[in-house]
mmCIF file of C-alpha atoms in Angstrom:
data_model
loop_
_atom_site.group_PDB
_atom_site.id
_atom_site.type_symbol
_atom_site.label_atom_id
_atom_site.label_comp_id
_atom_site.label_asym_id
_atom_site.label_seq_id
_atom_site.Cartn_x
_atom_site.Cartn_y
_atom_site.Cartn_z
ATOM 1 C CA UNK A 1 -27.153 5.997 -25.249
ATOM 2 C CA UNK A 2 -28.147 4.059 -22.197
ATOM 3 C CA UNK A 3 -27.044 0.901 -23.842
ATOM 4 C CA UNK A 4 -23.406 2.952 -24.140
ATOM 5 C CA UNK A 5 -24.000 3.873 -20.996
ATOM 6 C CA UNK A 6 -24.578 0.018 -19.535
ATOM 7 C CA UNK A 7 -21.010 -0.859 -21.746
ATOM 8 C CA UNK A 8 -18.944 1.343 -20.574
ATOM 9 C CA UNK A 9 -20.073 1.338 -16.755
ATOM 10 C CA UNK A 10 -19.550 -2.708 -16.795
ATOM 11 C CA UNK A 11 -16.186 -1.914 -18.166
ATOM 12 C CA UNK A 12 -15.161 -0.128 -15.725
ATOM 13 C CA UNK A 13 -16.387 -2.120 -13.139
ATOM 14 C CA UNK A 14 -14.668 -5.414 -14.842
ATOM 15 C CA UNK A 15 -11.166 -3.601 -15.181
ATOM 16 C CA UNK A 16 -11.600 -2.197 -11.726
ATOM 17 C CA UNK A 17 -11.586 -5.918 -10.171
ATOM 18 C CA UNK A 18 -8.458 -7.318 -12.969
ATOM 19 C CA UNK A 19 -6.253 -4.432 -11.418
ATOM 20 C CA UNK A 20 -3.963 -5.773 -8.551
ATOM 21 C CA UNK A 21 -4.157 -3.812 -4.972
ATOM 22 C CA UNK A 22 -1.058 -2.631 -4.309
ATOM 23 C CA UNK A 23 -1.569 -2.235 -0.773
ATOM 24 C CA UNK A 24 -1.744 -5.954 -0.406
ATOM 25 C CA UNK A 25 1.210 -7.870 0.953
ATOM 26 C CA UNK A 26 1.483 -11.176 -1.814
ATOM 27 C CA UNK A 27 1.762 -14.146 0.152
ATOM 28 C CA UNK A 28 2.796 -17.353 -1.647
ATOM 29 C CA UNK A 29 3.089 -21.095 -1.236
ATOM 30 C CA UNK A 30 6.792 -21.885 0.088
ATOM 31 C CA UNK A 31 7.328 -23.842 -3.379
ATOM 32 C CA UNK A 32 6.014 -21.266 -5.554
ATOM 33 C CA UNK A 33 8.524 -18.099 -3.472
ATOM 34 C CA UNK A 34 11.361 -20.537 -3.733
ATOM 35 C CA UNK A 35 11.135 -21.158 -7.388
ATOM 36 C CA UNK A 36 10.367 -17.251 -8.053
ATOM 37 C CA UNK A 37 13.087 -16.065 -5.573
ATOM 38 C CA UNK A 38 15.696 -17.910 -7.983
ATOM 39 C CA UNK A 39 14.484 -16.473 -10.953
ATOM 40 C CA UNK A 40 14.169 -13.044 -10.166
ATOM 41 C CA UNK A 41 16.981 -12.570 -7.609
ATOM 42 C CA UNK A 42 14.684 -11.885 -4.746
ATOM 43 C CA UNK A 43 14.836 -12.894 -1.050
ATOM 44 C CA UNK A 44 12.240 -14.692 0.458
ATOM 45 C CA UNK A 45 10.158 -13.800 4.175
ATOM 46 C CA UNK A 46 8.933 -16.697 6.039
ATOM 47 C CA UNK A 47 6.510 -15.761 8.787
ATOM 48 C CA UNK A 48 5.989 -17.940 11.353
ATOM 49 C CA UNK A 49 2.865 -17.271 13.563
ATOM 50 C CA UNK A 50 0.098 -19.221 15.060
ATOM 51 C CA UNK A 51 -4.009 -18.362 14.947
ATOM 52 C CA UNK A 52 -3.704 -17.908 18.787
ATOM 53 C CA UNK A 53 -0.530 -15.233 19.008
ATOM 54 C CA UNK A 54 -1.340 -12.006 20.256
ATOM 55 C CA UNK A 55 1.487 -10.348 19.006
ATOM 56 C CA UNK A 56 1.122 -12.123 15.799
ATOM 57 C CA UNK A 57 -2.044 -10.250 14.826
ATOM 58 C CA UNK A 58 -0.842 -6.911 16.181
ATOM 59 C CA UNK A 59 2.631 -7.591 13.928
ATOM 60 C CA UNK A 60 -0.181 -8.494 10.687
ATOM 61 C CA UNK A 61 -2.437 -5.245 11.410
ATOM 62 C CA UNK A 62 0.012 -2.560 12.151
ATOM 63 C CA UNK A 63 2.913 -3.939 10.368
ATOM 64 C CA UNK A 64 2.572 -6.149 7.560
ATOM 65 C CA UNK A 65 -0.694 -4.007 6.563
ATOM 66 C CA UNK A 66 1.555 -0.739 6.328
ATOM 67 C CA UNK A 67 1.648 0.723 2.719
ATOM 68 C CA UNK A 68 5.758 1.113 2.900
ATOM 69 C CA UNK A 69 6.683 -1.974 4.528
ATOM 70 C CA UNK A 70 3.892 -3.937 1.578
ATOM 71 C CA UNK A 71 5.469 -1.829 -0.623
ATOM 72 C CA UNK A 72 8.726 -2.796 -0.085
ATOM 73 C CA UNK A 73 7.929 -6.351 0.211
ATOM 74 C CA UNK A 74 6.566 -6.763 -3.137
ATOM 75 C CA UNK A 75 9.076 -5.119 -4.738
ATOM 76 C CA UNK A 76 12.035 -7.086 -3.403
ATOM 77 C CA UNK A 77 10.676 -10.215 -1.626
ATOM 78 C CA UNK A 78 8.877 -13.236 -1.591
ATOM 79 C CA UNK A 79 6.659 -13.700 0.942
ATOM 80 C CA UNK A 80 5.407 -17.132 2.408
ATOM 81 C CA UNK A 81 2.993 -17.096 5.668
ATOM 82 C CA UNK A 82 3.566 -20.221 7.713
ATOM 83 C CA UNK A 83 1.559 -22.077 10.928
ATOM 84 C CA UNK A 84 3.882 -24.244 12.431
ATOM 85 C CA UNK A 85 0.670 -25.969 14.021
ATOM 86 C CA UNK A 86 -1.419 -27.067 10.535
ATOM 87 C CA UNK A 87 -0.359 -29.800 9.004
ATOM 88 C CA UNK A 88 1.382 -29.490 5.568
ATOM 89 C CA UNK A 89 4.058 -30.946 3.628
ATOM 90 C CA UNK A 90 6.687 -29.111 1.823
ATOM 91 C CA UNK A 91 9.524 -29.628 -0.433
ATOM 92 C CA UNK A 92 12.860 -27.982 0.911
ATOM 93 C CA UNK A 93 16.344 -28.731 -0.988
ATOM 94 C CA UNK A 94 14.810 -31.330 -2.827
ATOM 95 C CA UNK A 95 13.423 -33.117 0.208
ATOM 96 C CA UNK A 96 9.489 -33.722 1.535
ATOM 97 C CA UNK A 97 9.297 -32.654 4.715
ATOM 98 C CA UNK A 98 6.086 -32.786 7.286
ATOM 99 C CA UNK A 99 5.315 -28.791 8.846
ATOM 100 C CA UNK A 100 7.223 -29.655 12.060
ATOM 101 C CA UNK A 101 10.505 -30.751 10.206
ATOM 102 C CA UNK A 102 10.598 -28.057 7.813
ATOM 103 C CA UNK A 103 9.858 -25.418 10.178
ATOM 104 C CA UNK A 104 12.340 -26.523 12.377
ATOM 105 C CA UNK A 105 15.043 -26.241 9.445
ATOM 106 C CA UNK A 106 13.591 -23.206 8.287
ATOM 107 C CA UNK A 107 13.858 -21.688 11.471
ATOM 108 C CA UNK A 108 17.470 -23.498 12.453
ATOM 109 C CA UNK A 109 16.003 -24.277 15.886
ATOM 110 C CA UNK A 110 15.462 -21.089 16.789
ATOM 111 C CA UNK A 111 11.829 -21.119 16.656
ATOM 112 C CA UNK A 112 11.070 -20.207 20.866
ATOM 113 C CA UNK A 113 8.339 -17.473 20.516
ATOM 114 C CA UNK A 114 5.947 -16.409 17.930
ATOM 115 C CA UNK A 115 6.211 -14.286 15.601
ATOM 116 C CA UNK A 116 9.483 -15.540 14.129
ATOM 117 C CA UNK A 117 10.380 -14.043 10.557
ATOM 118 C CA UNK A 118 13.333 -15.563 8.826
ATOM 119 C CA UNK A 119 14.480 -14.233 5.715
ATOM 120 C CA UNK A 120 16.435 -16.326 3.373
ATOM 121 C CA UNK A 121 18.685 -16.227 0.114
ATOM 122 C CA UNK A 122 17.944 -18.993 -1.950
ATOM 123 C CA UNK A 123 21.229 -18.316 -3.633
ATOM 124 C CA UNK A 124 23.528 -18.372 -0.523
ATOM 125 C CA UNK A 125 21.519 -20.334 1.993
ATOM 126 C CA UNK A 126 22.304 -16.894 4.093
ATOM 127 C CA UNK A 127 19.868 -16.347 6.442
ATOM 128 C CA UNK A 128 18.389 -13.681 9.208
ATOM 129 C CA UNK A 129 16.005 -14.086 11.920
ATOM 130 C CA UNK A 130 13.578 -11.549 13.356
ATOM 131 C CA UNK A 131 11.990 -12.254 16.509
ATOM 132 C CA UNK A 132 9.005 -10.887 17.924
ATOM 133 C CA UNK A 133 6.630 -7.840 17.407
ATOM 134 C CA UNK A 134 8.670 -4.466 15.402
ATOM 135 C CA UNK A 135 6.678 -1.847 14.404
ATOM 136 C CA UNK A 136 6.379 -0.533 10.895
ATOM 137 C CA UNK A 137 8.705 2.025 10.662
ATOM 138 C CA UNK A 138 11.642 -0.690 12.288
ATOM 139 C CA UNK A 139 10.389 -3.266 9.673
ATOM 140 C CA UNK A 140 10.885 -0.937 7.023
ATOM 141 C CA UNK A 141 14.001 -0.005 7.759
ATOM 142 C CA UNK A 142 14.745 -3.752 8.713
ATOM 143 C CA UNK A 143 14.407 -4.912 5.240
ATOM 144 C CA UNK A 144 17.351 -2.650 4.316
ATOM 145 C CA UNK A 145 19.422 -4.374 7.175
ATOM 146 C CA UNK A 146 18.329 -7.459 5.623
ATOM 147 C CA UNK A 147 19.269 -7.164 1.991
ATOM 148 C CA UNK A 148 22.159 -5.817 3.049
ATOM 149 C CA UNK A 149 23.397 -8.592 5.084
ATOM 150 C CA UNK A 150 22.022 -12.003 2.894
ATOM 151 C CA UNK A 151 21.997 -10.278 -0.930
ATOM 152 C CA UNK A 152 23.980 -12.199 -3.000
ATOM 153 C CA UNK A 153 27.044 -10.208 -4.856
ATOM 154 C CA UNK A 154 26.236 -10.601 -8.295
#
């Protein structure tokens, strides 16, 4: 019995870690959201923030931690999390591009403040910029807005 006991105990414990939090906002790599945005028909979220914004961090723990707007975004977005001030490379409309270039294109030169969050249909290029801290509830109803405005008509 205690050996059933010992089974069924790690079993649960093993299936508990394979299950995927829903209340966790899935960030990807820019390459990997691109690719999956044109397969599924999604739109992709590009945050832009640095370690040292204030308002960055308050937009990450009251925002992008909020169980509707994470909802939300999994279900109809990609999301990539970018510092413009590490270096990386990344591959944009078939191009290699250093961080500073491809946040620049990503952002259409309208990166002046942090956070900037630019949402983008791979499809149609379409794009829409939000600037600055919005709490959860705007957010939420934001992403309407958004897929409204960029969605492709298919």
């Amino acid at each position: 019995m205690k050996k059933l006991s010992s089974i069924l105990l790690f079993s649960i414990i093993c299936f508990s870690f394979s299950i995927k939090d829903s209340n966790t906002l899935e960030w990807k790599m820019w390459e990997e959201a691109e690719k999956k945005s044109e397969a599924e028909n999604k739109l992709i979220m590009v945050y832009l923030y640095t370690d040292w914004c204030g308002w960055c961090r308050k937009l990450e723990s009251e925002t992008l931690s909020d169980e509707k707007v994470i909802s939300r975004l999994n279900a109809g977005f990609n999301s990539v999390k970018v510092n413009p001030e590490k270096k990386a490379e990344y591959h944009y409309n078939g191009v290699t591009m250093n961080y500073r270039v491809f946040t620049d294109k990503i952002s259409h030169g309208k990166l002046k403040k942090y956070p900037l969050i630019v949402f983008i249909n791979p499809a149609t290029k379409k794009t829409y910029f939000q600037e600055g801290f919005i709490s959860a509830d705007e957010f939420y109803d934001l992403l309407d807005k958004v897929r409204k405005s960029i969605q492709s008509k298919k």
